[in-house]
C-alpha positions as a printed NumPy array, in Angstrom:
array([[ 81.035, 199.486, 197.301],
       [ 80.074, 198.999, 201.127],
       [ 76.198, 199.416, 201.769],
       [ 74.288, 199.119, 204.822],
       [ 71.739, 196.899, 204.134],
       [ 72.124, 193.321, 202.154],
       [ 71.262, 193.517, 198.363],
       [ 68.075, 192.122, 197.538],
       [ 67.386, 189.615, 194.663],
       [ 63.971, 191.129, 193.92 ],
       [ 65.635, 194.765, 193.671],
       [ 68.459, 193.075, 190.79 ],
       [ 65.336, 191.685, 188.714],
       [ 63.711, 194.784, 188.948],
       [ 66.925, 196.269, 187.821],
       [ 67.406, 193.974, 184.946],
       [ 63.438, 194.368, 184.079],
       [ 64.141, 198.441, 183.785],
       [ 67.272, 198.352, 181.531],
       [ 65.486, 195.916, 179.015],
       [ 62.71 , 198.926, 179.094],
       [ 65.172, 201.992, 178.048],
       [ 65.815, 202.568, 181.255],
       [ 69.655, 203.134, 182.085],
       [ 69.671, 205.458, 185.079],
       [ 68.87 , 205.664, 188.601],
       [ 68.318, 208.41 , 191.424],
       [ 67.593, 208.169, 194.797],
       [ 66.328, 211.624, 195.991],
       [ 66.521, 213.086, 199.171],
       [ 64.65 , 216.147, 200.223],
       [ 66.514, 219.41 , 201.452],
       [ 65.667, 222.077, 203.063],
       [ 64.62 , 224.198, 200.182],
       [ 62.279, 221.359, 198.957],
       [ 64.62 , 220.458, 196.234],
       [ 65.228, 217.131, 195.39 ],
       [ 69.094, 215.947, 195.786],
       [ 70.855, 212.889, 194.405],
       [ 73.362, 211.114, 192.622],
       [ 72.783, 209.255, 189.268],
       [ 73.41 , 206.119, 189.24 ],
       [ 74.043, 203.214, 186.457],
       [ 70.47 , 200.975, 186.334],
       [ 72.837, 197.954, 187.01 ],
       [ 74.126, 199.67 , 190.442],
       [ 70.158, 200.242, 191.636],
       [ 70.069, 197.057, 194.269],
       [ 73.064, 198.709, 195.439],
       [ 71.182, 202.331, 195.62 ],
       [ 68.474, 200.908, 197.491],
       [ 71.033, 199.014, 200.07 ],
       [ 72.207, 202.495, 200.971],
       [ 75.532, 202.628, 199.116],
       [ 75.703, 206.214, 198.298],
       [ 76.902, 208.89 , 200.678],
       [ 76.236, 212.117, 201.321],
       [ 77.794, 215.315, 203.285],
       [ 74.535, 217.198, 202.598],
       [ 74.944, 220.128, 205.562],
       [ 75.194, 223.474, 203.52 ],
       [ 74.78 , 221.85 , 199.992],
       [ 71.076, 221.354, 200.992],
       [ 70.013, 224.685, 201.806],
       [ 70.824, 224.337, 205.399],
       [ 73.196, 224.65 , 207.756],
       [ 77.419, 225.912, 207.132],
       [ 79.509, 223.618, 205.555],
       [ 81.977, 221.123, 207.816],
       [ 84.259, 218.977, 205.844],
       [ 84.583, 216.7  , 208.99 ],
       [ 81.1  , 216.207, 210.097],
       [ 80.296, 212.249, 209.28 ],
       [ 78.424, 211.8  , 205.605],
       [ 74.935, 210.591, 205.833],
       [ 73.494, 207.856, 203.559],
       [ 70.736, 208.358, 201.395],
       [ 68.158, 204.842, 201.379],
       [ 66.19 , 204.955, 198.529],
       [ 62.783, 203.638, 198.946],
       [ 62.158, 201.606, 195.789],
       [ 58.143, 201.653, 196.525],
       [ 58.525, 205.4  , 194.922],
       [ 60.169, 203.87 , 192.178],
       [ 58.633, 206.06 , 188.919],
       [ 60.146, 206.309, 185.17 ],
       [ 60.466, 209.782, 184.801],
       [ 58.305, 210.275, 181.118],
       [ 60.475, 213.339, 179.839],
       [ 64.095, 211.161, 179.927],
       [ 62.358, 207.801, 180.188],
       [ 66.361, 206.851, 180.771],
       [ 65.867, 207.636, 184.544],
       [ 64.287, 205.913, 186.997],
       [ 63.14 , 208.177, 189.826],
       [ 62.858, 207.181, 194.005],
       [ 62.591, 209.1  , 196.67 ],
       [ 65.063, 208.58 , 199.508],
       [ 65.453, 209.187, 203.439],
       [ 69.022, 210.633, 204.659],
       [ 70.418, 208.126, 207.518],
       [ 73.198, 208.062, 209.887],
       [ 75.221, 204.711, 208.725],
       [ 71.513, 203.17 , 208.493],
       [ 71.276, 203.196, 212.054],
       [ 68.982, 206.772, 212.794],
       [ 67.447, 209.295, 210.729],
       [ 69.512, 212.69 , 209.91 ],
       [ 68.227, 215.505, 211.895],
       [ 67.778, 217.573, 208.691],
       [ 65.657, 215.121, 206.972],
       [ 62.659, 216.489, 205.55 ],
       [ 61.336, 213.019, 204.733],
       [ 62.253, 211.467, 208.107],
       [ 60.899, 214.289, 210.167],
       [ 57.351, 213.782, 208.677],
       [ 57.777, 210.171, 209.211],
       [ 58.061, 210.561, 213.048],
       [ 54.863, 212.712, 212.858],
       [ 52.856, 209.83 , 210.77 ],
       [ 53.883, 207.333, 213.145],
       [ 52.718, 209.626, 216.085],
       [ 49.089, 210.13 , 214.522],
       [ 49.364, 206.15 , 213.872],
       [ 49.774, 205.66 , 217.726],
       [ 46.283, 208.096, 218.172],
       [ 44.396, 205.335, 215.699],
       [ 44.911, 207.83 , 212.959],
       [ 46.175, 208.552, 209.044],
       [ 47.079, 211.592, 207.726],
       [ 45.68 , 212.598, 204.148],
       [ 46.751, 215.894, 201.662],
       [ 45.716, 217.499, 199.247],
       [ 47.46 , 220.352, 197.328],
       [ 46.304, 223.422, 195.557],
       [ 49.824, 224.415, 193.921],
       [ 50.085, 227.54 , 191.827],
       [ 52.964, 228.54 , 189.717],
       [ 54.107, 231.738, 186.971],
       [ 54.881, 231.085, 183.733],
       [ 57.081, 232.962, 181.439],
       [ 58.95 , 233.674, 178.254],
       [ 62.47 , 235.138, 178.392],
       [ 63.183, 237.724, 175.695],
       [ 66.662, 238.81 , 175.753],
       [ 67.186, 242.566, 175.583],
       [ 70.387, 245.103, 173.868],
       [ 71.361, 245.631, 176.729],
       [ 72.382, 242.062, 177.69 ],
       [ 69.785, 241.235, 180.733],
       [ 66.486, 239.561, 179.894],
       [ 62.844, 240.496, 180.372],
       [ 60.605, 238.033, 181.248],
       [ 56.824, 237.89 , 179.945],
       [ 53.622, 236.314, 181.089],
       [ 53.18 , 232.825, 178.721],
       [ 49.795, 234.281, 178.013],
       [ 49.029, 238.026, 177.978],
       [ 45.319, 238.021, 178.971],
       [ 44.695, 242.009, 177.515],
       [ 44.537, 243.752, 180.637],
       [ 41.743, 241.701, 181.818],
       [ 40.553, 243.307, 185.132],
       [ 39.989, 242.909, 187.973],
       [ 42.115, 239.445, 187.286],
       [ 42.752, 237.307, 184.165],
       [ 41.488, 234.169, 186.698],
       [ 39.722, 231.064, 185.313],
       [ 39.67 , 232.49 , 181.477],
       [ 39.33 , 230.096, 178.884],
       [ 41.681, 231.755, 176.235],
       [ 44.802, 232.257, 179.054],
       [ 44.652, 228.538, 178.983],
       [ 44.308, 227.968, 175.468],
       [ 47.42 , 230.196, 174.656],
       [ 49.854, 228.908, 177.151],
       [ 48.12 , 224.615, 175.96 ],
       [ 51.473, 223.8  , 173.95 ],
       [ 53.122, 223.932, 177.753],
       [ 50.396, 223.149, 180.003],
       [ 49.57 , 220.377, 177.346],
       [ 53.272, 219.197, 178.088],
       [ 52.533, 219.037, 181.689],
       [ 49.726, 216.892, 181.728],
       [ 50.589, 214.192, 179.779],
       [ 53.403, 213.843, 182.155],
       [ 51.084, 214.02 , 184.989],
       [ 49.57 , 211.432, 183.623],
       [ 51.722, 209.253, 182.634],
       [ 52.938, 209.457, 186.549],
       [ 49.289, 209.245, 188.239],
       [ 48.589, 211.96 , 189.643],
       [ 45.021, 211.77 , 189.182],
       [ 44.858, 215.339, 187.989],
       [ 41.21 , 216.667, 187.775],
       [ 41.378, 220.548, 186.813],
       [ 44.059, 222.937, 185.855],
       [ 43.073, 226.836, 185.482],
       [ 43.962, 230.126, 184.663],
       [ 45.093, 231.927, 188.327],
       [ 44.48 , 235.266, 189.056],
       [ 47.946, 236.742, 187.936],
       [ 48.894, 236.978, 184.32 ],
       [ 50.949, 233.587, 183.744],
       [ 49.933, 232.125, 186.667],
       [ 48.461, 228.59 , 186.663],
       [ 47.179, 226.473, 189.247],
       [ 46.875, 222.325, 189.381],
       [ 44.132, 220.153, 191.238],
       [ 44.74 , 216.792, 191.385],
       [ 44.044, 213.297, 193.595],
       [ 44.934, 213.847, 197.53 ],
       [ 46.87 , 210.895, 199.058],
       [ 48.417, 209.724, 202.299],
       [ 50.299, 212.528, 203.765],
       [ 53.642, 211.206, 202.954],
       [ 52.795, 209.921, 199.319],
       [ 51.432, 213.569, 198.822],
       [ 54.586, 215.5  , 199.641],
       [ 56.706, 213.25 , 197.811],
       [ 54.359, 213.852, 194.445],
       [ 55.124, 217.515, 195.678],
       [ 58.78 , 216.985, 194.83 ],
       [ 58.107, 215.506, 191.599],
       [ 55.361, 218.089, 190.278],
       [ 57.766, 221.428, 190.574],
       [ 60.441, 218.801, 188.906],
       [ 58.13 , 218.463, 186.493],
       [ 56.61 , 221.005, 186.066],
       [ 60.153, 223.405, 185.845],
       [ 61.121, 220.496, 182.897],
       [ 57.93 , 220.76 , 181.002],
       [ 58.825, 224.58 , 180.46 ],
       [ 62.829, 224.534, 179.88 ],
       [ 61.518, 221.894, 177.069],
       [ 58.942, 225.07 , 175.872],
       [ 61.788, 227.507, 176.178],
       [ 60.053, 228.748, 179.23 ],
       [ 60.935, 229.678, 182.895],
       [ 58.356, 228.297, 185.337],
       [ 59.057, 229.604, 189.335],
       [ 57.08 , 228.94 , 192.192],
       [ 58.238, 232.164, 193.93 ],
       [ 55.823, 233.509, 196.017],
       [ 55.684, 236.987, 194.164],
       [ 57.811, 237.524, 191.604],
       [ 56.958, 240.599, 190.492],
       [ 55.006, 243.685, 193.378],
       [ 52.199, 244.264, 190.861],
       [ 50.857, 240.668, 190.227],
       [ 49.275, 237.983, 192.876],
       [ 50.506, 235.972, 195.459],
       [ 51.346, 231.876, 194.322],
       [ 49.801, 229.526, 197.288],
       [ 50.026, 225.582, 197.705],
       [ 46.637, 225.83 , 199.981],
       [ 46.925, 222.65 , 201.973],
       [ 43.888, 220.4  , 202.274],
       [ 44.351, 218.414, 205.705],
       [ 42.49 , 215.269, 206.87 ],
       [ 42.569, 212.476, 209.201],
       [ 41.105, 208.768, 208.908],
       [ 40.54 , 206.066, 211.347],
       [ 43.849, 203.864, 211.218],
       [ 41.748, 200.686, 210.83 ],
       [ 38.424, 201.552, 208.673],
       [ 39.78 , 204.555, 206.921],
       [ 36.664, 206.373, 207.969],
       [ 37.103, 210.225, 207.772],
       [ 36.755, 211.768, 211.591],
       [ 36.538, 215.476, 210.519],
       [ 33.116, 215.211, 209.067],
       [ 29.695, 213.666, 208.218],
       [ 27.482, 214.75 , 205.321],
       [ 27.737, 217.963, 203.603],
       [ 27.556, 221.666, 204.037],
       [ 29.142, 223.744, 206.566],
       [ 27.391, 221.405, 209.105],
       [ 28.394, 218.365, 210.582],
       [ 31.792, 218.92 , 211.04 ],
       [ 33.023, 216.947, 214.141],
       [ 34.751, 217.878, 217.209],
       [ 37.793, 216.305, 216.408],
       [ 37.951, 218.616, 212.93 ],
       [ 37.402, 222.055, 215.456],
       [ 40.422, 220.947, 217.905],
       [ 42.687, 219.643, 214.83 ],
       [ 42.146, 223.446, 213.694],
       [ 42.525, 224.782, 217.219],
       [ 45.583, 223.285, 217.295],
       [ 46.743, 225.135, 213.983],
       [ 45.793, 228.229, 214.776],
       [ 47.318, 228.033, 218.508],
       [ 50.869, 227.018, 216.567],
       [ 50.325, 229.482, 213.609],
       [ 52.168, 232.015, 213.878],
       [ 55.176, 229.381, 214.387],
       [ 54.42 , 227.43 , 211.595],
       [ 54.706, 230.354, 209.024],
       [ 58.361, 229.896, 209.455],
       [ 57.669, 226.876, 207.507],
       [ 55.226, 227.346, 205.061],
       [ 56.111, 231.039, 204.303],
       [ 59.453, 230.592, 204.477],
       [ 61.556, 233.056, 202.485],
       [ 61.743, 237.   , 203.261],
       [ 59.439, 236.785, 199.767],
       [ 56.371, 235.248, 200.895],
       [ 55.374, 237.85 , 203.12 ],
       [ 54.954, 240.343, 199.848],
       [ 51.983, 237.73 , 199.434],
       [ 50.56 , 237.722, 203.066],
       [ 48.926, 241.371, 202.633],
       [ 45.08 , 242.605, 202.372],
       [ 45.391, 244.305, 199.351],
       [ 47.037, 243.579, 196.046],
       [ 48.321, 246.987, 194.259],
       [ 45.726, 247.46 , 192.206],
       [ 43.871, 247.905, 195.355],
       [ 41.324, 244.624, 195.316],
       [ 41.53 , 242.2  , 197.979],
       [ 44.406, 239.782, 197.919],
       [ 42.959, 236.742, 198.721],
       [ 45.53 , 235.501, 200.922],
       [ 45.399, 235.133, 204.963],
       [ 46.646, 237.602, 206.997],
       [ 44.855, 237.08 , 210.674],
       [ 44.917, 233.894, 212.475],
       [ 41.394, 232.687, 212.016],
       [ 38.993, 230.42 , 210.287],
       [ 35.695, 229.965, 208.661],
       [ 33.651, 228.423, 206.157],
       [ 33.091, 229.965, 202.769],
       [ 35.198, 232.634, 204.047],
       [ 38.84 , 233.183, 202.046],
       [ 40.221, 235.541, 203.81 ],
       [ 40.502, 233.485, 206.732],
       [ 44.137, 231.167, 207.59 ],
       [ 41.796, 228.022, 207.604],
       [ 38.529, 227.33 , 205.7  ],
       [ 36.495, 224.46 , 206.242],
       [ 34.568, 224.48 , 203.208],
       [ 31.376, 222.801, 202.339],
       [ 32.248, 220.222, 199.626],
       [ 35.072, 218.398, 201.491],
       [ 35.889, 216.813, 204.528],
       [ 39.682, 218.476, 205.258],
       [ 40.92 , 221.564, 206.468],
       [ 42.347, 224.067, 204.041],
       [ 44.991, 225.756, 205.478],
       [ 45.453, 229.104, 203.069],
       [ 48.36 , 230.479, 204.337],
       [ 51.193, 227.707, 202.827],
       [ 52.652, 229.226, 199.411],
       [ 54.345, 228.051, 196.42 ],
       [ 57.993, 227.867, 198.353],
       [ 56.708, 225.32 , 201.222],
       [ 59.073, 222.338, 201.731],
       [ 55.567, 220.112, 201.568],
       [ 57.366, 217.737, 204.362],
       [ 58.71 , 220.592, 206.789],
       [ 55.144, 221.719, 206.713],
       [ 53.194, 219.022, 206.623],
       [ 54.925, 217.616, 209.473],
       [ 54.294, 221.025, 211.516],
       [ 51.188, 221.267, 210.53 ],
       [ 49.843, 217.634, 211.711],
       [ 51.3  , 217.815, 214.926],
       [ 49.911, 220.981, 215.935],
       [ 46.714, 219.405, 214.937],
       [ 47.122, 216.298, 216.792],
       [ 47.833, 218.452, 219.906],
       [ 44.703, 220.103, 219.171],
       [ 42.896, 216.749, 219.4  ],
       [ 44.681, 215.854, 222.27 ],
       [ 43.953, 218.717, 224.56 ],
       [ 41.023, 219.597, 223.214],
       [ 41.915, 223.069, 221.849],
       [ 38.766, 224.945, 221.343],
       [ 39.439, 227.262, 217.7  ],
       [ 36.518, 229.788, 218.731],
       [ 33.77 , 231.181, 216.609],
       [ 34.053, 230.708, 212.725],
       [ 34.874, 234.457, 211.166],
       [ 32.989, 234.505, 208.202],
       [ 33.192, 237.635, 207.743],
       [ 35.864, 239.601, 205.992],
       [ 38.585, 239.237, 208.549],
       [ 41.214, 241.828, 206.924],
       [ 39.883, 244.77 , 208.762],
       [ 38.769, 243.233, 212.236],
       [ 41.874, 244.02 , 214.599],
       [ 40.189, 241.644, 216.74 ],
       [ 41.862, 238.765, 215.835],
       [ 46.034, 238.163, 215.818],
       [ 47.806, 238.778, 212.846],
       [ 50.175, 236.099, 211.017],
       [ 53.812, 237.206, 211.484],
       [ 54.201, 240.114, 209.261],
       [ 58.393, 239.152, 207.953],
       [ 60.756, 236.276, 207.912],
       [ 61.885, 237.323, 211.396],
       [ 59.13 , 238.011, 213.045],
       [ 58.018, 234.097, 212.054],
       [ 61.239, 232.474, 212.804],
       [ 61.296, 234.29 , 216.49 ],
       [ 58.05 , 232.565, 216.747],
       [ 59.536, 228.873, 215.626],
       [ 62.214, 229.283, 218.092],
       [ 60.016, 230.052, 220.903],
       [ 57.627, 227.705, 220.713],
       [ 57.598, 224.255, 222.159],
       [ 56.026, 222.049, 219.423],
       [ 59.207, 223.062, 217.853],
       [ 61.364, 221.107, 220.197],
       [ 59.188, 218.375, 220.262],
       [ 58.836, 217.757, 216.226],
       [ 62.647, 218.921, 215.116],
       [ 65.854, 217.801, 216.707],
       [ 67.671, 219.955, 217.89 ],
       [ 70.107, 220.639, 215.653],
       [ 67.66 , 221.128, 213.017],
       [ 66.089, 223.764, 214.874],
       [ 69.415, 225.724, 214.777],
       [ 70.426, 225.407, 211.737],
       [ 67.15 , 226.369, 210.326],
       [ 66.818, 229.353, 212.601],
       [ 70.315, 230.593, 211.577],
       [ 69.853, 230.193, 207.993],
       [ 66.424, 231.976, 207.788],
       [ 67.869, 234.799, 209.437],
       [ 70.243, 235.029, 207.92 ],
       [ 68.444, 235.341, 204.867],
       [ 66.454, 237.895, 206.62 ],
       [ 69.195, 240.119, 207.74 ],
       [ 70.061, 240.006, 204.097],
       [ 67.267, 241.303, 202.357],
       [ 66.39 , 243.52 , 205.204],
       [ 70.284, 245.296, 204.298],
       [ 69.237, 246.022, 201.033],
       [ 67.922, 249.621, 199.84 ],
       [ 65.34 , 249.497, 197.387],
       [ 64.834, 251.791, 194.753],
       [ 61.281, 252.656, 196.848],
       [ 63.415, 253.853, 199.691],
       [ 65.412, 256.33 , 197.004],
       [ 62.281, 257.476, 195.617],
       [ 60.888, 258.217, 199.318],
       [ 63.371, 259.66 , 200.778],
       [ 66.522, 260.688, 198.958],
       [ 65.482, 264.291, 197.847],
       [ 62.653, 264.569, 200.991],
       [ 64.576, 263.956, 203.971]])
């Protein structure tokens, strides 16, 4: 089979070294839109060739993007073999991630994985590197099938009506251990350097901390943790979902971002010296000027289905505060804000992404409306810290799908982070998606109106 590179000799020992390990399979993933990863399986013996770029692709509507075109050219997916990881629940497979290419020659437009690249290389050229960290939170349930044929799902761990919120409580965790036991062994196993897992505030819902990395090394552990973690409960007869809100009555999922940058050469940290809400550096305020000035475009990325704006809202139903962003500000100890810089690290938390978030679509966004920042100096005002749901002051996030993808089109960091035809595609298929839900009528509408208008 044709590739586009030359086989290497190192890549056939490697090969050789995996299969006398167990290991008799091979992926390459690529990214799509949805943040799903995408690949064929291939024998270990056949991995030089995976790595040479020998398996192609016509990924435009199988990847969440874009209408399918049985003539466009295929794209070829490079594996990059220094993601190489034995996956440790089918230790059969060997896992890479991959970047989609045009023959070798250029990156795809609708690579994920590429598209952050370009960003990384520009904060490279300013004498930085990128680092994230990830706050990802999931649900958890257990399918019960009913007599009439559909299926109920249940919170892993009922907490007892544990009010206001079920969040951070020792038993929750200790019921649902058998899976979240599951899940950390293969965290570890994979190095993830995870540090705490918790009890969120929504019956079922769990969240993960664990070791931040270089920005692209981050989002591609990303990938691999919802792979994981959606094995780890099919194993434990469970459904795991990082939907936004899956159900009107219980809280929002985020994947708070944690955003840094280091000098290129020392690895210094430029955001901040010492500790407390002092002593963050100019270079920190403009990187967050720059994310606020591009925020209402960036929700089209990391709020990106007509569901995650059921989790940008005050007030949850049971009428306590939501926790989530919805005003374009920042502040300190203060999480009700988009952006917090807190007190006991040196990175910006950007509150707003959710569970859905393609990490790289994001990330990518996110760092060069921060770089900008830098660059012109963008001044991100006074800190709000106080409760900024109320104060009609400051501009709101984009309240729907729409109203955030209007934004994306018109901005111009778009054009200069996503080709063009990215930018189209995307567009389309978001509203699309919009125009879709926004046809449906809900059984609230029938309640409100049938018999009173």
């Amino acid at each position: 089979m044709d590739t586009v590179h030359g086989i290497s000799s190192d890549h056939s020992e490697l090969a050789a070294e995996l299969s006398r390990n167990g290991v008799q399979y091979a992926v390459g993933s690529w990214i799509d839109v949805l943040g799903r990863p995408k690949s064929k399986v291939v024998p270990i013996d056949h991995l030089p060739n995976l790595v040479a770029g020998s398996e192609r692709y016509t990924p435009r509507g199988m990847g969440g993007i874009g209408r399918m075109n049985p003539i466009e050219d295929e794209v070829v997916g490079i594996a990059d073999v220094s993601t190489l990881k034995v996956l440790p629940w089918d230790r059969r497979f060997a896992w890479m991630l991959a970047d989609m290419s045009l023959g070798g020659r250029e990156p795809f437009a609708l690579c994920p994985r590429s598209i952050l690249k370009r960003q990384i290389g520009n904060a490279a050229d300013m004498g930085f590197r990128c680092q994230l960290g990830i706050e990802p939170e999931f649900y958890v349930f257990r399918p019960e099938s009913l007599e009439s044929g559909s299926t109920r799902l249940t919170p892993i761990a009922l907490s007892g009506e544990i009010k206001p919120s079920p969040a951070y409580d020792v038993e929750a965790s200790l019921d649902a251990m058998p899976f979240l036991h599951r899940v950390t062994t293969y965290m570890k196993e994979l190095d993830f350097g995870l540090f705490s897992f918790d009890a969120e505030g929504g019956e079922g819902q769990y969240e993960f901390d664990f070791d931040h990395a270089e920005v692209l090394a981050s989002a591609d552990r990303m990938t691999l943790f919802r792979l994981l973690v959606r094995q780890a409960a099919k194993e434990s007869g469970l459904v795991a979902t990082f939907m936004p809100k899956p159900f009107a009555d219980v809280w929002g999922s985020g994947a708070h971002f944690n955003m840094s940058l280091e000098q290129y050469d020392t690895g210094e940290n430029i955001f901040k010296t010492g500790t407390g809400n002092n002593g963050w550096r100019k270079e920190a305020l403009h990187f967050a000027g720059g994310i606020l000035k591009h925020a209402r475009s960036l929700a089209a990325l990391s709020n990106p289905t007509t569901n995650s704006y059921r989790r940008l809202v005050p007030k949850l139903a049971d009428g306590n505060y939501s926790w989530a962003p919805t005003r374009i500000s920042y502040g300190h100890n203060n999480r009700s804000c988009m952006l917090r810089l807190p007190a006991n690290r040196p990175a910006i938390e950007n509150r707003s992404v959710d569970s859905a978030a393609n990490t790289h679509l994001t990330a990518a966004y996110m760092l060069a409306a921060g770089l900008e920042g830098i660059r012109e100096g963008i001044d991100p005002g006074e800190a709000k810290d106080s409760l900024s749901y109320t104060n009609s002051e400051i501009d709101v996030l984009p309240r729907t799908l729409l109203d955030a993808v209007e934004a994306f089109e018109r901005d111009p960091l778009t054009y200069e982070v996503f080709h063009e035809a990215f930018i189209r595609d995307y567009s389309e298929m978001k509203r699309d998606e919009w125009e879709a839900s926004h046809a449906e009528v809900t059984d609230f509408e029938r309640t409100t109106y049938l018999l009173n208008l």
